[in-house]
Amino acid sequence: MVECVRDAAAGRRRIRVRGAGTVARPPSPEAIDLSLAGLSGLHDLRPGDLVATADAGTPLEHLAGALGAHGLRFPLRPPDPAWRGTVGAVFAAAADGLAAREGWRAGDVLLGARAVLGTGEAVAVGAGVLKSVAGFEVCRLLTGSRGTLAAITRVTFRVEAVPPASRTLLGTFAEAQDARRAIRAADALPMAPRALVGRAQAGDHRVLVLLEGPGAAVDAAATRLADHGLADCDPEVLAAWTREGCGDGWCTGPSSRGDPFATRRPDASDYRVDVLRGRFAAHVPQSRSSAPPNALFERVRAAFDPGGVYEAGRGYGAR
Amino acid sequence: MSRLRAVVPTDAVRALPDERRVYASDGQMLHPGVPDVVVLPRTTAEVVAVLRVAAELGAPVVPRGAGTGLSGGAVASHGGVLLGTSRMRGILALDPVERRARVQPGVVNADLGRAAARHGLRFAPDPSSQAACTVGGNVAENSGGPHTLRLGVTAHHVTGVVLVTSDAEIHRLGNCGDDDAPWSDALAALVVGSEGLFGVVTEIDVRLVPEPECVRTFLASYVSVEAAGRAVAAVMACGTVPAAVELMDALAVRAVESHARAGFPQDAGAVLLVELEGGREEVEAEEVPVLAALRSAGALEARRAVDDAERARMWKGRKEALGALGKICRAYYTHDGVVPVSRVPEALAAMSAIAARHGLRLASVSHAGDGNLHPLLLFDRADAEELARGAAAGREILEMCLALGGSLTGEHGVGSEKRELLAAQFDAPTRGLFERLREAFDPGRRMNPGKVFPDGAACGETGLAAGAKPARGWL
């Protein structure tokens, strides 16, 4: 990897980094297509510490098997079971999915990372423990960078225990206001739902709630939500919604960014949540393109890749 | 001085020696540094004006909240301008529906908590100093606290900042910005934990979380810190993430009881404070395995707080532990190393051995659930030789934490205190990246010099731009 990057820099070539290619668009013709799929393997698993380290090209389905043997799982579920994405891509794309615990998105789950900068230098940021403030929060910057700052080669991340019980509830409503009432009820549960998603589709309004935790608590929550028209459904529905996005309907989910002090734009390109005000925005799982990076960000980018070896245009926008 | 007084109210400029000496130390009092001037702006505009003057004069700038930090991060070790945010204490907005607040950096953590509590919400980071520390300081250090085990540290709860860089430019990042831009969110996230090296944060957009329906607090006592450490590992392995798992050793417990009467057993070798929170059914279900885990490590006693009053006494005892220890010794040196949770027992034993080898008393007060240990080395500040032994013991403890796969600091920051050990945790290419990131925000390296990075080349480490006068030369 280091040699490849150094050769590219020396030859003024650009590199497009990808894992298994499930997220990335094809590289431009002149760029080197650098696949990290070969950097695969669970490097370290410490069940008692709730920490694991894996090479970036490790498929999530392989990770799931290794963690499952210890009653653990990866906290993010961006793929449906058929997705063959890599663990590195989850962080590189900030692919939180619809069932990320609030406050524990990809950038929060990633504890440490090794990466190769555009200079060809290999760095190791973060730490291998649940909590560290040594050094700057580079992991959070790498999360969502889509290989435009550095090539992530290894990740250390938090894992979690598989919950004792799980129920997926679905409600279908003819009227949006009834769907909103169901969403409010789920949002007010004492045990926070793991996923709370709404979707307008084919003339009706659907609300999906994922409850996880101790059995009695899950059942108690489900009973409360039954009064609001939510009933058990196939857990695959959440995976299907994740896979399909939300089409041209509205969707709520873990808020990637809230902005309470400005008017929300009901814009289809806007991935935001406004559950309790009853206004919704479409779910857009791909990289958002918006205002181009400013001079400060470009200086930050140059700290990683002064020569512009890694192809930009995704994640944080073009140079 | 006159240039500063021309841009901020006169009473915002403190230049007399006695006025400046008040700011010579923060919570880590071993290496004071008196600033050349103290400025206390009230607004972003005043911060911009101050930084513009400092830039014109090539002066270092040290941002400071309440000065409760424990790594020397808010000390003007190179003189210059100490920019205090104590007058920037407005809660600019609080939206209970969106569960968000926007605050100035000088808002005291506990004051934000009280404002949020009126709406059944709270700000999750709860350092033991929360009655005094500021949200701006929490952002600078990426502060934690006992309840961040389940809810996450400050970085999990900041969604935007307004940052004024050393060139007096305003950067509205994340939710504080106008653009829905991933790069802006990323920069906001990077600012958290930057220890004042990237600029002065003048507004912070934070996420608030709901107060739980049910809270249960447990106190367990053990014959030794090692046994308590094994209990910590057992609790964390039982499938539940508690809201908090706190450990105190015998010395800390005795100090707390003589000061706060928290009801801790004074004959125990160590106590654990474990808290569960969530929905009622959730907590009731989690209580059983957690109590079993506490007892599995040989608890002398494991009981639940019978009411809110007892719970409050327990937490008062824990949060006032450092203050209580200050009453039984002339000084103490607190460290902040982190180890993997499974190695907490081993680390606690190693810390005791290190302290003993250096002939020092050790008290241990720790956020043990995430492996964040706070060994307190007690010493006589008037005894230079004892101080030297304390420094040596502290360094060995941190090296031990790294050897066990941990980190130098879980929440106090590197500051000036631990900068010489940065190379022990990060290799040269990584440190080089950190340096370049710092320079991306502050090319002249005038923001909070002498922090995070070890002393190296002369001009760079004093934070002076090439050709600028030394800090004390501009007065």
PDB file of C-alpha atoms in Angstrom, chain A residues 46-50 101-104 108-109 117 119 121-138 140-141 143-144 158 161-162 187-188 190-192 212-218 220-221 224 255-261 264-265 269-277 287-294 296-297 299-304 306 315-317, chain B residues 93-95 97-102 141-142 144-145 148-153 155-156 167 171 173-175 177 179-183 185-187 189-190 192-195 197-198 205 207 213 236 239 241 278-282 285-286 338-343 367 369-370 372 405-414 422 425-427 429-430 433-434 436-438 440-441 452-453:
ATOM      1  CA  ARG A  46     -11.185  -8.531  23.072  1.00  0.00           C
ATOM      2  CA  PRO A  47     -14.700  -9.500  24.140  1.00  0.00           C
ATOM      3  CA  GLY A  48     -14.172  -8.327  27.705  1.00  0.00           C
ATOM      4  CA  ASP A  49     -13.105  -4.900  26.471  1.00  0.00           C
ATOM      5  CA  LEU A  50     -15.855  -4.610  23.854  1.00  0.00           C
ATOM      6  CA  ARG A 101     -27.842   4.137  18.445  1.00  0.00           C
ATOM      7  CA  GLU A 102     -28.230   7.887  18.829  1.00  0.00           C
ATOM      8  CA  GLY A 103     -24.862   9.337  19.758  1.00  0.00           C
ATOM      9  CA  TRP A 104     -23.108   6.211  18.549  1.00  0.00           C
ATOM     10  CA  ASP A 108     -18.395   7.473  17.559  1.00  0.00           C
ATOM     11  CA  VAL A 109     -17.902   3.745  17.108  1.00  0.00           C
ATOM     12  CA  LEU A 117      -1.602   9.321   3.778  1.00  0.00           C
ATOM     13  CA  THR A 119       2.521  11.277   1.325  1.00  0.00           C
ATOM     14  CA  GLU A 121       3.282   7.707   5.301  1.00  0.00           C
ATOM     15  CA  ALA A 122       1.483   5.179   7.435  1.00  0.00           C
ATOM     16  CA  VAL A 123      -0.155   6.678  10.516  1.00  0.00           C
ATOM     17  CA  ALA A 124      -1.986   5.212  13.507  1.00  0.00           C
ATOM     18  CA  VAL A 125      -4.519   7.503  15.169  1.00  0.00           C
ATOM     19  CA  GLY A 126      -6.923   7.063  18.043  1.00  0.00           C
ATOM     20  CA  ALA A 127      -6.411   4.252  20.513  1.00  0.00           C
ATOM     21  CA  GLY A 128      -7.325   0.666  21.226  1.00  0.00           C
ATOM     22  CA  VAL A 129      -9.475   1.467  24.223  1.00  0.00           C
ATOM     23  CA  LEU A 130     -13.008   2.737  24.714  1.00  0.00           C
ATOM     24  CA  LYS A 131     -11.929   6.235  25.627  1.00  0.00           C
ATOM     25  CA  SER A 132      -8.941   8.342  24.684  1.00  0.00           C
ATOM     26  CA  VAL A 133      -8.353  12.017  24.057  1.00  0.00           C
ATOM     27  CA  ALA A 134      -4.675  11.734  23.201  1.00  0.00           C
ATOM     28  CA  GLY A 135      -3.987  13.375  19.864  1.00  0.00           C
ATOM     29  CA  PHE A 136      -6.567  15.063  17.686  1.00  0.00           C
ATOM     30  CA  GLU A 137      -9.890  13.508  16.666  1.00  0.00           C
ATOM     31  CA  VAL A 138      -8.591  12.331  13.316  1.00  0.00           C
ATOM     32  CA  ARG A 140     -13.863  11.511  13.161  1.00  0.00           C
ATOM     33  CA  LEU A 141     -12.342  13.273  10.167  1.00  0.00           C
ATOM     34  CA  THR A 143     -15.135   8.828   8.990  1.00  0.00           C
ATOM     35  CA  GLY A 144     -17.048   9.811   5.903  1.00  0.00           C
ATOM     36  CA  ARG A 158     -16.383  -0.662  19.658  1.00  0.00           C
ATOM     37  CA  ALA A 161     -23.388  -7.458  23.165  1.00  0.00           C
ATOM     38  CA  VAL A 162     -26.180  -9.039  21.149  1.00  0.00           C
ATOM     39  CA  ASP A 187     -39.754   8.553  20.372  1.00  0.00           C
ATOM     40  CA  ALA A 188     -41.153   8.980  23.878  1.00  0.00           C
ATOM     41  CA  PRO A 190     -38.477   5.127  28.185  1.00  0.00           C
ATOM     42  CA  MET A 191     -36.310   2.574  26.431  1.00  0.00           C
ATOM     43  CA  ALA A 192     -35.142   4.356  23.299  1.00  0.00           C
ATOM     44  CA  GLU A 212     -33.823  -4.210  21.437  1.00  0.00           C
ATOM     45  CA  GLY A 213     -32.950  -4.998  25.021  1.00  0.00           C
ATOM     46  CA  PRO A 214     -34.111  -7.201  27.869  1.00  0.00           C
ATOM     47  CA  GLY A 215     -37.150  -9.246  26.915  1.00  0.00           C
ATOM     48  CA  ALA A 216     -39.519  -7.732  29.445  1.00  0.00           C
ATOM     49  CA  ALA A 217     -38.553  -4.223  28.421  1.00  0.00           C
ATOM     50  CA  VAL A 218     -38.959  -4.960  24.729  1.00  0.00           C
ATOM     51  CA  ALA A 220     -43.512  -3.644  27.472  1.00  0.00           C
ATOM     52  CA  ALA A 221     -42.507  -1.152  24.808  1.00  0.00           C
ATOM     53  CA  ARG A 224     -47.373   0.519  24.397  1.00  0.00           C
ATOM     54  CA  SER A 255     -30.473  12.183  12.697  1.00  0.00           C
ATOM     55  CA  SER A 256     -27.203  12.787  10.923  1.00  0.00           C
ATOM     56  CA  ARG A 257     -27.547  16.432  11.569  1.00  0.00           C
ATOM     57  CA  GLY A 258     -30.212  18.481  13.220  1.00  0.00           C
ATOM     58  CA  ASP A 259     -30.558  22.195  12.859  1.00  0.00           C
ATOM     59  CA  PRO A 260     -33.180  23.457  15.301  1.00  0.00           C
ATOM     60  CA  PHE A 261     -32.478  27.101  14.780  1.00  0.00           C
ATOM     61  CA  ARG A 264     -35.919  22.958   7.665  1.00  0.00           C
ATOM     62  CA  ARG A 265     -35.940  22.551   3.952  1.00  0.00           C
ATOM     63  CA  SER A 269     -31.560  15.800  -1.096  1.00  0.00           C
ATOM     64  CA  ASP A 270     -31.604  16.620   2.581  1.00  0.00           C
ATOM     65  CA  TYR A 271     -31.011  13.830   5.035  1.00  0.00           C
ATOM     66  CA  ARG A 272     -32.526  15.223   8.162  1.00  0.00           C
ATOM     67  CA  VAL A 273     -35.037  14.324  10.751  1.00  0.00           C
ATOM     68  CA  ASP A 274     -37.805  16.446  12.112  1.00  0.00           C
ATOM     69  CA  VAL A 275     -39.955  13.884  13.750  1.00  0.00           C
ATOM     70  CA  LEU A 276     -41.933  15.790  16.243  1.00  0.00           C
ATOM     71  CA  ARG A 277     -42.719  18.726  14.034  1.00  0.00           C
ATOM     72  CA  SER A 287     -22.514  11.222  -0.083  1.00  0.00           C
ATOM     73  CA  ARG A 288     -24.100  14.608  -0.044  1.00  0.00           C
ATOM     74  CA  SER A 289     -22.787  17.227  -2.368  1.00  0.00           C
ATOM     75  CA  SER A 290     -23.230  20.713  -1.119  1.00  0.00           C
ATOM     76  CA  ALA A 291     -21.129  23.803  -0.630  1.00  0.00           C
ATOM     77  CA  PRO A 292     -17.553  23.162  -1.752  1.00  0.00           C
ATOM     78  CA  PRO A 293     -14.952  22.940   1.009  1.00  0.00           C
ATOM     79  CA  ASN A 294     -13.520  26.207   2.198  1.00  0.00           C
ATOM     80  CA  LEU A 296      -9.565  25.926   6.006  1.00  0.00           C
ATOM     81  CA  PHE A 297     -10.748  22.491   4.992  1.00  0.00           C
ATOM     82  CA  ARG A 299      -5.494  23.178   4.404  1.00  0.00           C
ATOM     83  CA  VAL A 300      -6.690  20.305   6.568  1.00  0.00           C
ATOM     84  CA  ARG A 301      -6.921  18.075   3.520  1.00  0.00           C
ATOM     85  CA  ALA A 302      -3.390  19.079   2.541  1.00  0.00           C
ATOM     86  CA  ALA A 303      -2.166  17.856   5.918  1.00  0.00           C
ATOM     87  CA  PHE A 304      -3.164  14.368   4.783  1.00  0.00           C
ATOM     88  CA  PRO A 306      -0.528  17.625   0.010  1.00  0.00           C
ATOM     89  CA  GLY A 315     -17.219  12.592   0.727  1.00  0.00           C
ATOM     90  CA  TYR A 316     -15.961  16.064   1.393  1.00  0.00           C
ATOM     91  CA  GLY A 317     -16.258  17.476  -2.088  1.00  0.00           C
TER      92      GLY A 317
ATOM     93  CA  ALA B  93     -30.994  28.836  22.567  1.00  0.00           C
ATOM     94  CA  LEU B  94     -32.474  25.656  23.946  1.00  0.00           C
ATOM     95  CA  ASP B  95     -34.923  23.636  21.907  1.00  0.00           C
ATOM     96  CA  VAL B  97     -38.263  19.342  21.035  1.00  0.00           C
ATOM     97  CA  GLU B  98     -35.126  18.980  18.944  1.00  0.00           C
ATOM     98  CA  ARG B  99     -33.117  18.296  22.103  1.00  0.00           C
ATOM     99  CA  ARG B 100     -30.503  20.852  21.218  1.00  0.00           C
ATOM    100  CA  ALA B 101     -28.910  23.867  22.836  1.00  0.00           C
ATOM    101  CA  ARG B 102     -26.544  26.512  21.633  1.00  0.00           C
ATOM    102  CA  GLU B 141     -10.549  18.576  26.236  1.00  0.00           C
ATOM    103  CA  ASN B 142     -13.315  16.311  24.910  1.00  0.00           C
ATOM    104  CA  GLY B 144     -15.859  12.724  29.920  1.00  0.00           C
ATOM    105  CA  GLY B 145     -17.132  12.064  33.405  1.00  0.00           C
ATOM    106  CA  THR B 148     -20.149   8.990  29.636  1.00  0.00           C
ATOM    107  CA  LEU B 149     -19.636   5.254  29.792  1.00  0.00           C
ATOM    108  CA  ARG B 150     -23.050   4.689  28.261  1.00  0.00           C
ATOM    109  CA  LEU B 151     -23.771   8.073  26.751  1.00  0.00           C
ATOM    110  CA  GLY B 152     -20.399   9.009  25.264  1.00  0.00           C
ATOM    111  CA  VAL B 153     -17.928  11.822  25.856  1.00  0.00           C
ATOM    112  CA  ALA B 155     -17.517  14.623  21.103  1.00  0.00           C
ATOM    113  CA  HIS B 156     -20.675  12.521  20.954  1.00  0.00           C
ATOM    114  CA  ASP B 167      -5.891  35.027  12.129  1.00  0.00           C
ATOM    115  CA  HIS B 171     -15.501  29.623  11.030  1.00  0.00           C
ATOM    116  CA  LEU B 173     -18.840  24.665  11.475  1.00  0.00           C
ATOM    117  CA  GLY B 174     -21.309  21.812  11.662  1.00  0.00           C
ATOM    118  CA  ASN B 175     -24.722  22.879  12.905  1.00  0.00           C
ATOM    119  CA  GLY B 177     -22.750  26.723   9.842  1.00  0.00           C
ATOM    120  CA  ASP B 179     -24.049  24.924   4.704  1.00  0.00           C
ATOM    121  CA  ASP B 180     -25.188  21.367   4.925  1.00  0.00           C
ATOM    122  CA  ALA B 181     -21.718  20.145   4.233  1.00  0.00           C
ATOM    123  CA  PRO B 182     -20.038  16.956   5.416  1.00  0.00           C
ATOM    124  CA  TRP B 183     -16.678  18.704   5.456  1.00  0.00           C
ATOM    125  CA  ASP B 185     -19.397  18.642  10.156  1.00  0.00           C
ATOM    126  CA  ALA B 186     -16.013  16.933  10.026  1.00  0.00           C
ATOM    127  CA  LEU B 187     -14.154  20.115  10.937  1.00  0.00           C
ATOM    128  CA  ALA B 189     -15.776  17.178  15.069  1.00  0.00           C
ATOM    129  CA  LEU B 190     -12.034  17.754  14.704  1.00  0.00           C
ATOM    130  CA  VAL B 192     -13.450  18.882  19.824  1.00  0.00           C
ATOM    131  CA  GLY B 193     -10.449  17.801  21.852  1.00  0.00           C
ATOM    132  CA  SER B 194      -8.071  20.193  20.109  1.00  0.00           C
ATOM    133  CA  GLU B 195      -7.013  21.647  23.482  1.00  0.00           C
ATOM    134  CA  LEU B 197      -4.616  24.798  19.627  1.00  0.00           C
ATOM    135  CA  PHE B 198      -7.008  25.415  16.750  1.00  0.00           C
ATOM    136  CA  ASP B 205     -24.213  23.526  19.448  1.00  0.00           C
ATOM    137  CA  ARG B 207     -27.187  17.579  21.724  1.00  0.00           C
ATOM    138  CA  GLU B 213     -37.296   7.002  33.513  1.00  0.00           C
ATOM    139  CA  MET B 236     -18.721  -5.009  31.739  1.00  0.00           C
ATOM    140  CA  GLY B 239     -23.900  -7.821  28.390  1.00  0.00           C
ATOM    141  CA  VAL B 241     -23.461  -1.205  29.513  1.00  0.00           C
ATOM    142  CA  GLY B 278     -33.220   3.530  31.240  1.00  0.00           C
ATOM    143  CA  GLY B 279     -36.788   2.356  31.105  1.00  0.00           C
ATOM    144  CA  ARG B 280     -38.102   0.743  34.266  1.00  0.00           C
ATOM    145  CA  GLU B 281     -38.425  -2.736  32.793  1.00  0.00           C
ATOM    146  CA  GLU B 282     -35.001  -2.358  31.203  1.00  0.00           C
ATOM    147  CA  ALA B 285     -33.938  -6.732  33.995  1.00  0.00           C
ATOM    148  CA  GLU B 286     -30.355  -5.497  33.990  1.00  0.00           C
ATOM    149  CA  VAL B 338      -6.569   4.471  30.218  1.00  0.00           C
ATOM    150  CA  VAL B 339      -6.175   0.705  29.976  1.00  0.00           C
ATOM    151  CA  PRO B 340      -8.383  -1.966  28.420  1.00  0.00           C
ATOM    152  CA  VAL B 341     -11.189  -2.789  30.852  1.00  0.00           C
ATOM    153  CA  SER B 342     -10.050  -6.386  31.135  1.00  0.00           C
ATOM    154  CA  ARG B 343      -6.688  -5.187  32.407  1.00  0.00           C
ATOM    155  CA  HIS B 367     -14.011   5.690  35.747  1.00  0.00           C
ATOM    156  CA  GLY B 369     -15.987   0.954  33.401  1.00  0.00           C
ATOM    157  CA  ASP B 370     -14.092   2.308  30.408  1.00  0.00           C
ATOM    158  CA  ASN B 372     -10.020   5.368  32.638  1.00  0.00           C
ATOM    159  CA  GLY B 405      -2.460  -1.234  25.235  1.00  0.00           C
ATOM    160  CA  GLY B 406      -4.050   1.887  26.644  1.00  0.00           C
ATOM    161  CA  SER B 407      -3.732   5.637  26.279  1.00  0.00           C
ATOM    162  CA  LEU B 408      -2.034   8.545  28.003  1.00  0.00           C
ATOM    163  CA  THR B 409      -5.241  10.346  28.675  1.00  0.00           C
ATOM    164  CA  GLY B 410      -8.925   9.513  28.756  1.00  0.00           C
ATOM    165  CA  GLU B 411     -10.344  12.970  29.404  1.00  0.00           C
ATOM    166  CA  HIS B 412      -7.859  15.422  30.918  1.00  0.00           C
ATOM    167  CA  GLY B 413      -5.985  16.061  27.699  1.00  0.00           C
ATOM    168  CA  VAL B 414      -2.285  16.057  26.956  1.00  0.00           C
ATOM    169  CA  LEU B 422       3.223  11.923  23.152  1.00  0.00           C
ATOM    170  CA  GLN B 425       1.877   6.700  22.130  1.00  0.00           C
ATOM    171  CA  PHE B 426       2.182   8.013  18.572  1.00  0.00           C
ATOM    172  CA  ASP B 427       4.934   7.416  16.051  1.00  0.00           C
ATOM    173  CA  PRO B 429       4.455  10.092  10.995  1.00  0.00           C
ATOM    174  CA  THR B 430       1.348  10.335  13.174  1.00  0.00           C
ATOM    175  CA  LEU B 433       0.091  14.641  10.831  1.00  0.00           C
ATOM    176  CA  PHE B 434      -1.053  16.175  14.128  1.00  0.00           C
ATOM    177  CA  ARG B 436       0.292  19.698  10.165  1.00  0.00           C
ATOM    178  CA  LEU B 437      -3.330  19.733  11.297  1.00  0.00           C
ATOM    179  CA  ARG B 438      -2.437  22.225  13.966  1.00  0.00           C
ATOM    180  CA  ALA B 440      -3.674  24.152   9.068  1.00  0.00           C
ATOM    181  CA  PHE B 441      -5.669  26.026  11.709  1.00  0.00           C
ATOM    182  CA  VAL B 452       0.234  18.740  23.318  1.00  0.00           C
ATOM    183  CA  PHE B 453       3.510  18.722  21.395  1.00  0.00           C
TER     184      PHE B 453
END
